[in-house]
Short mmCIF file of C-alpha atoms and ligand atoms in Angstrom, two decimals:
data_model
loop_
_atom_site.label_atom_id
_atom_site.label_comp_id
_atom_site.label_asym_id
_atom_site.label_seq_id
_atom_site.Cartn_x
_atom_site.Cartn_y
_atom_site.Cartn_z
CA UNK O 210 -10.55 23.97 -12.08
CA UNK O 211 -7.73 26.21 -10.90
CA UNK O 212 -4.51 24.18 -11.08
CA UNK O 213 -1.45 25.24 -9.12
CA UNK O 214 1.92 24.36 -10.62
CA UNK O 215 4.78 24.09 -8.14
CA UNK O 216 7.21 26.53 -9.75
CA UNK O 217 10.35 26.37 -7.65
CA UNK O 218 12.52 24.73 -10.30
CA UNK O 219 12.15 22.65 -13.44
CA UNK O 220 9.64 22.16 -16.20
CA UNK O 221 6.61 24.12 -15.02
CA UNK O 222 5.80 26.37 -18.03
CA UNK O 223 4.68 23.57 -20.32
CA UNK O 224 2.46 22.16 -17.56
CA UNK O 225 0.72 25.51 -17.27
CA UNK O 226 0.24 25.59 -21.06
CA UNK O 227 -1.22 22.08 -21.11
CA UNK O 228 -3.57 22.79 -18.19
CA UNK O 229 -4.80 25.99 -19.85
CA UNK O 230 -5.34 24.20 -23.16
CA UNK O 231 -7.80 21.95 -21.30
CA UNK O 232 -9.72 24.95 -20.00
CA UNK O 233 -8.20 25.11 -16.51
CA UNK O 234 -6.90 28.26 -14.90
CA UNK O 235 -3.38 28.14 -13.48
CA UNK O 236 -1.42 29.61 -10.59
CA UNK O 237 2.34 29.30 -10.20
CA UNK O 238 2.92 28.09 -6.63
CA UNK O 239 6.00 29.48 -4.89
CA UNK O 240 4.78 30.50 -1.46
CA UNK O 241 2.37 29.14 1.13
CA UNK O 242 -0.26 31.74 0.21
CA UNK O 243 -0.34 30.41 -3.34
CA UNK O 244 -2.14 27.27 -2.11
CA UNK O 245 -5.21 29.36 -1.35
CA UNK O 246 -7.83 28.97 -4.04
CA UNK O 247 -6.26 26.15 -6.03
CA UNK O 248 -8.24 22.95 -6.67
CA UNK O 249 -5.42 20.80 -8.00
CA UNK O 250 -1.63 20.79 -8.06
CA UNK O 251 1.15 19.72 -10.44
CA UNK O 252 4.55 18.67 -9.07
CA UNK O 253 6.67 19.06 -12.22
CA UNK O 254 9.84 17.39 -13.41
CA UNK O 255 13.24 18.92 -12.84
CA UNK O 256 15.84 18.01 -10.24
CA UNK O 257 14.23 16.51 -7.17
CA UNK O 258 17.21 17.20 -4.86
CA UNK O 259 17.09 20.90 -5.71
CA UNK O 260 13.30 20.95 -5.44
CA UNK O 261 13.49 19.41 -1.94
CA UNK O 262 15.96 22.09 -0.83
CA UNK O 263 13.68 24.83 -2.17
CA UNK O 264 10.64 23.27 -0.47
CA UNK O 265 12.60 23.52 2.78
CA UNK O 266 13.83 27.03 2.09
CA UNK O 267 10.33 28.34 1.34
CA UNK O 268 8.81 26.24 4.12
CA UNK O 269 6.27 24.56 1.83
CA UNK O 270 6.31 20.98 3.13
CA UNK O 271 3.41 21.40 5.52
CA UNK O 272 1.28 23.12 2.85
CA UNK O 273 2.03 20.30 0.39
CA UNK O 274 1.18 17.63 2.97
CA UNK O 275 -2.02 19.37 3.94
CA UNK O 276 -3.07 19.73 0.30
CA UNK O 277 -2.49 16.02 -0.36
CA UNK O 278 -4.18 14.80 2.81
CA UNK O 279 -7.22 17.01 2.06
CA UNK O 280 -7.77 14.83 -1.03
CA UNK O 281 -7.17 17.43 -3.72
CA UNK O 282 -6.02 16.02 -7.06
CA UNK O 283 -2.26 16.07 -7.56
CA UNK O 284 -0.30 15.19 -10.69
CA UNK O 285 3.37 14.43 -10.00
CA UNK O 286 5.69 13.90 -12.96
CA UNK O 287 9.27 12.63 -13.03
CA UNK O 288 11.09 14.59 -10.26
CA UNK O 289 7.60 15.26 -8.86
CA UNK O 290 7.04 11.51 -8.59
CA UNK O 291 10.39 11.21 -6.80
CA UNK O 292 9.13 13.76 -4.25
CA UNK O 293 5.75 12.01 -3.93
CA UNK O 294 7.09 8.44 -3.54
CA UNK O 295 7.26 6.49 -0.29
CA UNK O 296 10.89 5.41 -0.85
CA UNK O 297 13.62 6.75 -3.12
CA UNK O 298 16.82 4.93 -4.07
CA UNK O 299 19.85 5.54 -6.26
CA UNK O 300 20.75 7.57 -4.30
CA UNK O 301 18.46 7.44 -1.30
CA UNK O 302 16.61 10.67 -0.67
CA UNK O 303 13.93 11.99 1.64
CA UNK O 304 10.46 12.13 0.12
CA UNK O 305 6.90 13.16 1.00
CA UNK O 306 5.33 9.68 0.83
CA UNK O 307 2.05 10.54 -0.91
CA UNK O 308 2.05 7.27 -2.87
CA UNK O 309 3.14 3.79 -1.82
CA UNK O 310 5.80 3.19 -4.47
CA UNK O 311 9.56 2.68 -4.39
CA UNK O 312 11.44 4.49 -7.14
CA UNK O 313 15.02 4.49 -8.41
CA UNK O 314 16.31 7.80 -9.77
CA UNK O 315 18.05 8.20 -13.13
CA UNK O 316 17.30 4.57 -13.71
CA UNK O 317 17.57 4.09 -17.47
CA UNK O 318 21.35 4.44 -17.63
CA UNK O 319 23.52 7.12 -19.18
CA UNK O 320 23.33 5.91 -22.77
CA UNK O 321 19.59 6.43 -22.84
CA UNK O 322 19.28 9.53 -20.68
CA UNK O 323 16.33 10.85 -22.63
CA UNK O 324 14.09 9.08 -25.10
CA UNK O 325 10.65 9.04 -26.61
CA UNK O 326 8.53 5.93 -26.82
CA UNK O 327 4.97 4.62 -26.84
CA UNK O 328 3.32 3.14 -23.80
CA UNK O 329 1.93 -0.39 -23.97
CA UNK O 330 -1.50 1.28 -24.24
CA UNK O 331 -0.41 3.43 -27.22
CA UNK O 332 0.17 6.82 -25.58
CA UNK O 333 3.32 8.89 -26.31
CA UNK O 334 5.97 9.02 -23.58
CA UNK O 335 8.90 11.41 -23.14
CA UNK O 336 11.52 10.25 -20.63
CA UNK O 337 14.23 12.63 -19.37
CA UNK O 338 16.66 11.08 -16.86
CA UNK O 339 13.56 9.37 -15.64
CA UNK O 340 13.02 7.35 -12.50
CA UNK O 341 11.75 3.77 -12.61
CA UNK O 342 9.06 2.45 -10.33
CA UNK O 343 10.54 -0.61 -8.61
CA UNK O 344 7.47 -1.73 -6.72
CA UNK O 345 3.95 -0.59 -5.97
CA UNK O 346 1.84 -1.07 -2.85
CA UNK O 347 -1.51 -2.83 -2.91
CA UNK O 348 -3.51 0.43 -2.88
CA UNK O 349 -1.76 1.70 -5.99
CA UNK O 350 -3.44 1.39 -9.41
CA UNK O 351 -1.18 1.03 -12.42
CA UNK O 352 -2.73 3.13 -15.22
CA UNK O 353 0.05 2.88 -17.80
CA UNK O 354 3.00 0.64 -18.61
CA UNK O 355 6.04 0.68 -20.83
CA UNK O 356 7.39 -2.77 -21.76
CA UNK O 357 5.36 -4.19 -18.93
CA UNK O 358 6.66 -1.92 -16.17
CA UNK O 359 4.53 0.76 -14.49
CA UNK O 360 5.09 4.33 -15.73
CA UNK O 361 1.76 5.88 -14.72
CA UNK O 362 0.17 5.12 -11.36
CA UNK O 363 -2.50 6.47 -9.08
CA UNK O 364 -3.19 6.18 -5.39
CA UNK O 365 -6.35 7.98 -4.34
CA UNK O 366 -6.06 11.62 -5.35
CA UNK O 367 -2.42 11.43 -6.45
CA UNK O 368 -1.52 10.49 -10.04
CA UNK O 369 2.17 10.03 -10.90
CA UNK O 370 4.10 9.59 -14.15
CA UNK O 371 7.76 8.67 -14.58
CA UNK O 372 7.67 10.58 -17.89
CA UNK O 373 6.86 14.16 -19.00
CA UNK O 374 3.24 14.27 -20.25
CA UNK O 375 3.49 18.06 -20.75
CA UNK O 376 6.04 17.50 -23.54
CA UNK O 377 3.70 15.29 -25.55
CA UNK O 378 0.60 16.47 -27.37
CA UNK O 379 -1.59 13.92 -25.60
CA UNK O 380 -3.54 15.35 -22.65
CA UNK O 381 -4.88 12.01 -21.33
CA UNK O 382 -2.70 12.12 -18.19
CA UNK O 383 -4.20 15.50 -17.21
CA UNK O 384 -7.67 14.18 -17.87
CA UNK O 385 -6.96 11.22 -15.58
CA UNK O 386 -5.45 13.40 -12.86
CA UNK O 387 -7.92 16.28 -12.90
CA UNK O 388 -11.34 14.77 -13.36
CA UNK O 389 -14.32 17.07 -12.98
CA UNK O 390 -16.15 14.46 -10.91
CA UNK O 391 -13.21 14.38 -8.49
CA UNK O 392 -13.18 18.16 -8.05
CA UNK O 393 -16.92 18.06 -7.63
CA UNK O 394 -16.78 15.36 -4.96
CA UNK O 395 -14.17 17.35 -3.06
CA UNK O 396 -16.22 20.56 -3.28
CA UNK O 397 -19.24 18.67 -2.01
CA UNK O 398 -17.42 17.14 0.92
CA UNK O 399 -16.11 20.62 1.80
CA UNK O 400 -19.65 21.98 1.76
CA UNK O 401 -20.81 19.12 3.93
CA UNK O 402 -18.05 19.70 6.45
CA UNK O 403 -19.01 23.38 6.57
CA UNK O 404 -22.69 22.59 7.11
CA UNK O 405 -23.92 23.49 10.56
CA UNK O 406 -24.26 20.53 12.89
CA UNK O 407 -27.79 19.91 14.02
N1 LIG D 1564 13.10 14.86 -15.76
C1 LIG D 1564 13.20 14.77 -14.46
O1 LIG D 1564 12.37 15.26 -13.70
C2 LIG D 1564 14.44 14.11 -13.97
C3 LIG D 1564 14.43 13.75 -12.50
C4 LIG D 1564 15.85 13.80 -11.96
N2 LIG D 1564 16.67 12.84 -12.60
C5 LIG D 1564 15.84 13.59 -10.45
O2 LIG D 1564 16.43 12.69 -9.97
O3 LIG D 1564 15.28 14.34 -9.72
#
């Protein structure tokens, strides 16, 4: 697949490395034109307030919405999850609403700004001023937990992590987010919609 990495601000280099190590091609996405030809998209960590401003400045909101609604696979991590969430608190902030979750920003407290841990399922986690998922809607699947609380979720084509999977050496989150079968299904539905109507 060709994976676009939103590269306005934040931790996008390591995402590109991880995607390439799994055999994907990558495109750094900074302008509307960059959405052409990508099959999947990463919304990386960083500072979500700054990222929102840059999305406005470069007029990318409509392209992001259209990409999500078209059903393409999206992986949103940390600040990316904050952008993708339905509701953001602490402080409140506008968001794109791709997934039906409520998140609190910077929610682990100052003393433990950044830390490494293992998920309940045994995968490595790196948290950096991470958000916490406060509640999930009924259409949201919880794919990973830490001490019982959701840290990896998926709703339809959008997979979100509160942590930084690109800073671990475990690619399972990418495998979950960018499944071949998913890309295939999307390509097929595109072909069908292009088929001439009898
Ligand atoms: N590592 C991260 O992406 C941190 C997210 C950041 N604390 C925010 O609120 O946007």
